[in-house]
Coordinates of C-alpha atoms in Angstrom, one line a residue:
M1 CA -39.5 37.0 42.4
K2 CA -38.5 37.5 38.8
I3 CA -40.9 35.2 37.0
L4 CA -40.8 34.2 33.4
I5 CA -44.0 32.6 31.9
T6 CA -43.6 31.0 28.5
A7 CA -46.6 30.2 26.3
A8 CA -46.9 29.3 22.7
G9 CA -49.7 28.6 20.2
S10 CA -53.0 30.4 19.3
Y11 CA -54.9 33.1 21.2
G12 CA -56.5 30.5 23.5
D13 CA -53.1 29.2 24.4
I14 CA -51.8 32.6 25.4
A15 CA -54.7 34.7 26.8
P16 CA -55.2 32.8 30.0
Y17 CA -51.6 33.5 31.0
T18 CA -52.2 37.2 30.8
G19 CA -54.6 36.9 33.8
L20 CA -52.3 34.5 35.6
G21 CA -49.4 36.9 35.0
A22 CA -51.4 39.9 36.2
H23 CA -52.3 38.0 39.4
L24 CA -48.7 37.2 40.1
G25 CA -47.7 40.8 39.4
A26 CA -50.4 42.1 41.7
A27 CA -48.8 40.1 44.5
G28 CA -45.5 42.0 44.0
H29 CA -43.6 39.8 41.6
D30 CA -41.8 41.0 38.5
V31 CA -43.6 39.0 35.7
T32 CA -42.6 38.6 32.1
L33 CA -44.7 36.7 29.6
A34 CA -42.9 35.3 26.5
A35 CA -45.3 34.8 23.6
H36 CA -45.5 35.3 19.8
D37 CA -45.4 38.9 18.5
T38 CA -49.0 38.7 17.5
F39 CA -49.9 38.9 21.2
E40 CA -47.6 41.7 22.3
H41 CA -50.5 44.1 22.7
L42 CA -52.4 41.6 24.7
V43 CA -49.5 41.0 27.0
R44 CA -48.5 44.6 27.5
G45 CA -52.2 45.6 27.9
S46 CA -52.2 43.2 30.9
G47 CA -49.4 45.2 32.6
L48 CA -46.8 42.5 32.0
R49 CA -43.3 42.7 30.4
F50 CA -43.2 41.1 27.0
R51 CA -40.6 38.9 25.4
S52 CA -40.9 37.7 21.8
L53 CA -41.1 34.1 20.7
P54 CA -40.8 33.2 17.0
A55 CA -42.7 30.6 15.0
D56 CA -46.4 31.5 15.4
P57 CA -48.1 28.2 14.5
G58 CA -51.0 30.0 13.1
T59 CA -49.0 31.1 10.1
S60 CA -48.3 27.5 8.8
G61 CA -50.5 25.7 6.4
P62 CA -52.3 22.3 7.2
A63 CA -50.3 19.1 7.1
A64 CA -51.3 16.5 4.5
T65 CA -50.2 13.4 6.5
R66 CA -49.3 12.4 10.0
K67 CA -45.6 12.4 9.0
D68 CA -46.0 15.9 7.6
L69 CA -47.6 17.0 10.8
I70 CA -44.8 15.6 13.0
R71 CA -42.2 17.2 10.6
A72 CA -44.0 20.6 10.8
A73 CA -44.3 20.4 14.6
S74 CA -40.7 19.5 15.0
A75 CA -39.6 22.5 12.9
F76 CA -41.9 24.8 14.9
V77 CA -40.5 23.8 18.3
R78 CA -37.0 23.9 17.0
R79 CA -37.5 27.6 16.2
L80 CA -39.4 28.0 19.4
G81 CA -36.5 26.6 21.4
A82 CA -34.1 29.3 20.2
G83 CA -36.7 31.9 21.1
V84 CA -37.3 30.5 24.6
A85 CA -33.6 30.7 25.2
D86 CA -33.4 34.3 24.1
A87 CA -36.4 35.1 26.3
A88 CA -34.7 33.7 29.4
A89 CA -31.3 35.5 28.7
E90 CA -32.1 38.2 31.2
G91 CA -32.6 35.6 33.9
A92 CA -35.4 34.5 36.2
D93 CA -36.0 33.1 39.6
L94 CA -38.8 30.9 38.4
L95 CA -39.9 29.5 35.1
V96 CA -43.7 29.0 34.7
L97 CA -44.2 26.7 31.7
S98 CA -47.2 25.9 29.5
T99 CA -47.8 22.4 28.0
T100 CA -46.0 23.4 24.7
T101 CA -43.0 25.1 26.2
A102 CA -42.3 22.8 29.2
P103 CA -40.0 20.3 27.4
L104 CA -37.9 23.4 26.3
G105 CA -38.1 25.1 29.7
W106 CA -36.7 22.1 31.5
Q107 CA -33.4 22.5 29.7
L108 CA -33.3 26.2 30.6
A109 CA -34.0 25.5 34.3
E110 CA -31.2 23.0 34.3
A111 CA -28.7 25.5 32.9
M112 CA -30.0 28.4 35.0
D113 CA -30.4 26.3 38.2
V114 CA -33.9 27.7 38.9
P115 CA -37.1 25.8 39.7
T116 CA -40.0 25.3 37.2
L117 CA -43.7 25.3 37.7
G118 CA -45.9 23.6 35.1
A119 CA -49.1 25.6 34.4
Y120 CA -50.9 23.4 31.8
L121 CA -54.3 24.1 30.1
Q122 CA -54.7 20.4 29.1
P123 CA -54.0 17.2 31.0
A124 CA -50.9 15.7 29.5
H125 CA -49.8 12.9 31.8
P126 CA -50.9 9.3 31.1
T127 CA -53.8 8.0 33.1
R128 CA -56.3 5.2 33.1
A129 CA -59.2 7.7 33.4
F130 CA -59.1 8.8 29.7
A131 CA -57.2 8.5 26.5
P132 CA -54.7 11.3 25.5
V133 CA -56.6 14.5 24.9
V134 CA -55.1 14.8 21.3
S135 CA -56.3 11.4 20.3
G136 CA -60.0 12.2 20.4
A137 CA -62.7 11.5 23.0
R138 CA -63.0 7.7 22.8
S139 CA -61.9 5.8 25.9
L140 CA -59.7 2.7 25.3
G141 CA -60.3 1.3 28.7
G142 CA -58.1 1.8 31.7
W143 CA -55.1 -0.2 30.4
G144 CA -55.5 1.1 26.9
N145 CA -55.8 4.7 28.0
R146 CA -52.6 4.6 30.0
A147 CA -50.7 2.8 27.3
A148 CA -51.9 5.3 24.7
G149 CA -50.8 8.1 27.1
R150 CA -47.3 6.7 27.3
L151 CA -47.2 6.4 23.5
S152 CA -48.3 10.0 23.1
L153 CA -45.4 11.1 25.3
R154 CA -43.0 9.2 23.0
V155 CA -44.4 11.1 20.1
V156 CA -43.9 14.4 21.9
D157 CA -40.3 13.4 22.7
R158 CA -39.8 12.7 19.0
V159 CA -41.2 16.1 18.0
Y160 CA -38.9 17.9 20.5
A161 CA -35.7 15.9 19.9
D162 CA -34.0 18.3 17.6
A163 CA -35.0 21.3 19.5
I164 CA -33.7 19.8 22.8
Q165 CA -30.5 18.8 21.1
D166 CA -29.9 22.3 19.8
L167 CA -30.9 23.9 23.1
R168 CA -28.7 21.8 25.3
A169 CA -25.7 22.4 23.0
R170 CA -26.4 26.2 23.1
L171 CA -26.6 26.1 26.9
G172 CA -23.5 24.1 27.4
L173 CA -25.4 21.1 28.8
P174 CA -24.4 17.5 28.2
A175 CA -26.4 15.7 25.5
A176 CA -29.5 14.0 26.8
A177 CA -32.5 12.3 25.1
P178 CA -35.9 14.0 25.6
A179 CA -37.2 10.8 27.4
A180 CA -34.3 11.0 29.9
V181 CA -35.0 14.6 30.7
R182 CA -38.7 13.9 31.1
A183 CA -37.9 11.0 33.4
R184 CA -35.8 13.2 35.6
Q185 CA -38.6 15.7 35.9
E186 CA -41.0 12.9 36.9
A187 CA -38.5 11.4 39.4
G188 CA -38.1 14.9 41.0
R189 CA -41.9 15.1 41.2
R190 CA -41.8 18.6 39.7
P191 CA -45.2 20.4 40.4
V192 CA -47.7 20.8 37.5
L193 CA -50.9 22.7 38.1
H194 CA -53.7 22.3 35.6
G195 CA -55.8 25.3 34.7
F196 CA -59.2 23.7 34.4
S197 CA -61.9 22.9 36.9
P198 CA -62.1 19.5 38.6
A199 CA -65.8 19.8 38.0
V200 CA -65.1 19.6 34.2
V201 CA -62.2 17.1 34.4
P202 CA -61.7 15.4 37.8
R203 CA -58.1 14.8 38.8
P204 CA -57.2 11.3 37.8
A205 CA -56.7 9.0 40.8
D206 CA -53.6 7.4 39.3
W207 CA -51.6 10.7 38.8
R208 CA -48.5 11.1 41.0
D209 CA -48.3 13.6 43.8
G210 CA -47.6 17.1 42.5
L211 CA -50.0 16.9 39.6
D212 CA -53.0 19.0 40.6
V213 CA -56.2 20.4 39.0
V214 CA -56.7 23.8 40.5
G215 CA -59.3 25.6 38.4
N216 CA -59.0 28.1 35.5
W217 CA -56.9 31.2 35.3
W218 CA -58.8 33.6 33.1
P219 CA -57.6 36.1 30.5
H220 CA -56.9 39.5 31.9
L221 CA -59.8 42.0 31.7
V222 CA -59.1 45.6 32.1
P223 CA -61.2 47.1 35.0
G224 CA -64.1 49.0 33.7
A225 CA -64.0 47.3 30.2
R226 CA -67.2 47.4 28.2
L227 CA -68.4 46.0 25.0
P228 CA -68.4 48.3 22.0
T229 CA -71.5 50.5 21.6
T230 CA -72.6 48.7 18.4
V231 CA -72.5 45.4 20.2
E232 CA -74.4 46.7 23.2
E233 CA -77.1 48.2 21.0
F234 CA -77.5 44.9 19.1
L235 CA -77.8 42.9 22.3
D236 CA -80.4 45.3 23.6
D237 CA -82.4 45.2 20.4
G238 CA -83.9 41.8 20.8
P239 CA -83.7 38.4 22.6
P240 CA -80.3 37.1 23.5
P241 CA -78.5 36.0 20.3
V242 CA -76.3 32.9 19.7
F243 CA -72.5 33.4 19.5
I244 CA -70.8 31.6 16.6
G245 CA -67.0 31.5 16.3
F246 CA -64.3 29.1 15.4
G247 CA -61.3 30.9 16.9
S248 CA -58.0 30.1 15.2
M249 CA -59.6 27.2 13.2
A250 CA -60.9 26.9 9.6
A251 CA -58.7 29.5 7.9
G252 CA -60.0 30.4 4.5
E253 CA -63.4 28.9 5.0
G254 CA -65.1 32.1 6.0
E255 CA -67.6 32.5 3.1
R256 CA -68.9 28.9 3.4
L257 CA -69.1 29.0 7.2
S258 CA -70.8 32.4 7.1
E259 CA -73.5 31.2 4.7
L260 CA -73.9 28.1 6.8
A261 CA -74.2 30.0 10.1
V262 CA -76.8 32.4 8.7
A263 CA -78.9 29.6 7.3
A264 CA -78.7 27.7 10.6
L265 CA -79.8 30.8 12.6
R266 CA -82.7 31.4 10.2
G267 CA -83.7 27.7 10.5
A268 CA -83.7 27.8 14.3
G269 CA -85.3 31.3 14.5
L270 CA -82.5 32.8 16.4
R271 CA -80.4 36.0 16.2
G272 CA -76.6 35.6 16.0
V273 CA -73.2 37.2 16.8
L274 CA -70.5 35.9 14.4
Q275 CA -66.9 36.3 15.4
T276 CA -64.6 36.8 12.5
G277 CA -61.7 34.7 13.8
R278 CA -59.1 33.2 11.5
A279 CA -61.8 31.6 9.4
G280 CA -63.0 35.1 8.4
L281 CA -66.7 34.9 9.2
D282 CA -68.6 37.9 7.9
A283 CA -72.3 38.3 7.4
T284 CA -74.9 41.1 7.6
G285 CA -78.6 41.1 7.8
D286 CA -81.5 41.4 10.2
G287 CA -80.6 39.8 13.5
I288 CA -77.0 39.2 12.5
L289 CA -73.9 41.0 13.8
T290 CA -70.3 40.3 12.9
V291 CA -67.6 41.2 15.4
G292 CA -63.9 41.0 15.9
E293 CA -62.1 39.8 19.1
L294 CA -64.1 40.6 22.2
P295 CA -63.7 39.5 25.8
H296 CA -65.7 36.3 26.3
A297 CA -66.2 37.3 29.9
L298 CA -68.3 40.3 28.8
L299 CA -70.1 38.8 25.8
F300 CA -70.9 35.2 26.7
P301 CA -73.2 36.0 29.7
R302 CA -75.4 38.0 27.3
V303 CA -76.0 35.2 24.7
A304 CA -78.4 32.3 24.6
A305 CA -75.7 29.7 23.5
V306 CA -72.2 29.5 22.1
V307 CA -71.2 27.6 19.0
H308 CA -67.5 27.1 19.0
H309 CA -64.6 24.8 18.1
A310 CA -64.3 23.5 21.7
G311 CA -60.8 24.8 22.4
A312 CA -60.0 24.7 26.1
G313 CA -60.3 28.4 26.7
T314 CA -63.6 28.9 24.8
T315 CA -65.1 25.8 26.4
A316 CA -64.3 27.1 29.9
A317 CA -65.5 30.6 29.1
G318 CA -68.9 29.3 28.0
L319 CA -69.2 27.3 31.2
R320 CA -68.2 30.3 33.3
A321 CA -71.0 32.3 31.7
G322 CA -73.5 29.5 32.5
V323 CA -74.7 29.2 28.9
P324 CA -75.2 26.0 26.8
A325 CA -72.8 25.2 24.0
V326 CA -72.9 23.6 20.6
P327 CA -69.4 22.2 20.2
V328 CA -68.0 21.8 16.7
P329 CA -64.6 20.3 17.3
V330 CA -62.0 20.5 14.5
A331 CA -58.7 18.9 15.7
A332 CA -56.2 18.4 18.5
D333 CA -57.7 18.4 22.0
Q334 CA -61.1 19.8 20.8
P335 CA -63.0 16.5 20.6
F336 CA -61.9 15.9 24.2
W337 CA -63.4 19.1 25.5
A338 CA -66.5 18.8 23.3
A339 CA -67.2 15.3 24.8
R340 CA -66.8 16.8 28.3
L341 CA -69.4 19.5 27.6
T342 CA -71.8 16.8 26.5
A343 CA -71.0 14.6 29.4
L344 CA -71.7 17.5 31.8
G345 CA -75.1 18.0 30.1
A346 CA -74.1 21.6 29.1
A347 CA -74.3 20.7 25.3
P348 CA -76.1 18.4 23.0
A349 CA -73.9 15.9 21.1
P350 CA -70.9 17.5 19.3
V351 CA -71.2 18.2 15.6
P352 CA -67.8 17.3 14.1
F353 CA -66.5 20.1 11.9
K354 CA -66.2 17.8 8.9
K355 CA -69.9 16.9 9.2
L356 CA -71.2 20.4 9.9
T357 CA -74.2 21.5 7.8
A358 CA -76.8 24.2 8.2
E359 CA -79.4 21.6 9.0
R360 CA -77.4 19.9 11.7
L361 CA -76.3 23.2 13.3
A362 CA -79.9 24.5 13.3
D363 CA -81.1 21.3 15.0
A364 CA -78.3 21.4 17.6
L365 CA -79.0 25.1 18.3
T366 CA -82.7 24.4 18.8
R367 CA -81.9 21.7 21.3
A368 CA -79.3 23.8 23.1
V369 CA -81.4 26.9 23.4
R370 CA -84.9 25.4 23.8
D371 CA -84.1 22.5 26.1
G372 CA -83.6 24.0 29.5
T373 CA -81.7 21.1 30.8
H374 CA -78.5 22.2 28.9
T375 CA -78.8 25.7 30.4
A376 CA -79.4 24.3 33.9
A377 CA -76.3 22.1 33.6
A378 CA -74.1 24.9 32.4
Q379 CA -75.3 27.1 35.2
A380 CA -74.5 24.4 37.8
V381 CA -70.9 24.2 36.5
A382 CA -70.7 28.0 36.5
R383 CA -71.5 28.2 40.2
V384 CA -68.6 25.8 40.9
L385 CA -66.2 27.7 38.7
A386 CA -67.1 31.0 40.4
A387 CA -65.9 29.6 43.7
E388 CA -62.5 28.4 42.4
D389 CA -59.3 30.4 42.4
G390 CA -56.9 28.8 39.9
A391 CA -54.6 31.8 39.7
G392 CA -54.4 32.0 43.5
Q393 CA -53.4 28.4 43.7
V394 CA -50.6 29.0 41.1
L395 CA -49.4 32.0 43.2
K396 CA -49.3 29.8 46.4
A397 CA -47.3 27.2 44.5
A398 CA -44.9 29.7 42.9
E399 CA -44.1 31.3 46.2
R400 CA -43.7 28.0 47.9
I401 CA -41.1 26.7 45.4
G402 CA -39.6 29.9 44.2
C403 CA -39.1 32.1 47.2
P404 CA -36.0 31.5 49.4

């Protein structure tokens, strides 16, 4: 098949699809991954064809109010819609859609008369089991959770309304409201596979057929890849350090966070590897190493704990390595994943980013590293993840619905 995967967002929103795409390609399919230009090297390095998507959300500044946030998100997906249409211009037999690109991809599938397969990194459908993942970690009770989930979809439809209107006009499709398009997708029971482990988030019992939790698909790792020599030497030069990184979060706060991280490590008596990330972490000194982007699959098994923003990808990578976490959620779905880590026993209570201090981080690090129960819990989840084959499940579904 000629398969087009579309994914938009930050590194953690794109990288897992490189591994998924490589798995589909290894099965003989012609796979293209459409993503932002920032990730072209990542995509091509995975052996996949690349198509450019505009509007990298990481380049926009923070929104001051909820209204500003919705307006900025609407402008982002409006530009994204045009890019998704361009990416699909060369045709495809199957569209594999991420959470962010799915509402746009449905319009393309209708115009191209091809099937779609949802490949989501977050649970997006309403359920009694938990509140919408972007609303925080607090449950509203069964009825409240499901009602909030429906409300969140109405907000999503509002964000995508202009983009869908533009896209349908460009594709020669009759006008349709986003809610109506979504309802058709649900009525058709279009398959959506979720790329996280049921050991981390069990499949909600009230989800319809076709919504499945299959396990992670991991970022592509080049065979024989190794950590840089400087990193290997640092790791070998003492006890396992702590990893500290905030991914695409906290832009411009590098100096403050670097000082805070070093003070926390000193207070806990631990060595540390700081990942620069978008925040710009940078520190030097005895027992401290600053690094750029490195494969979590190679680094995390070598550390004592991971301090991170609790994005879906980093959360899963830490669990895969069997190491405890100190989650420092910033926004969006991060409080949800942070709460899951704590519920699993693989982390002490989350430290919200706005309440992060050197003292609180040092205390959380001490508990995460010294209390063996967190390590044992993380290792138990790691054993489950090692037996799962999320990418293989996507391949089976893709061939079932896309092959004649």
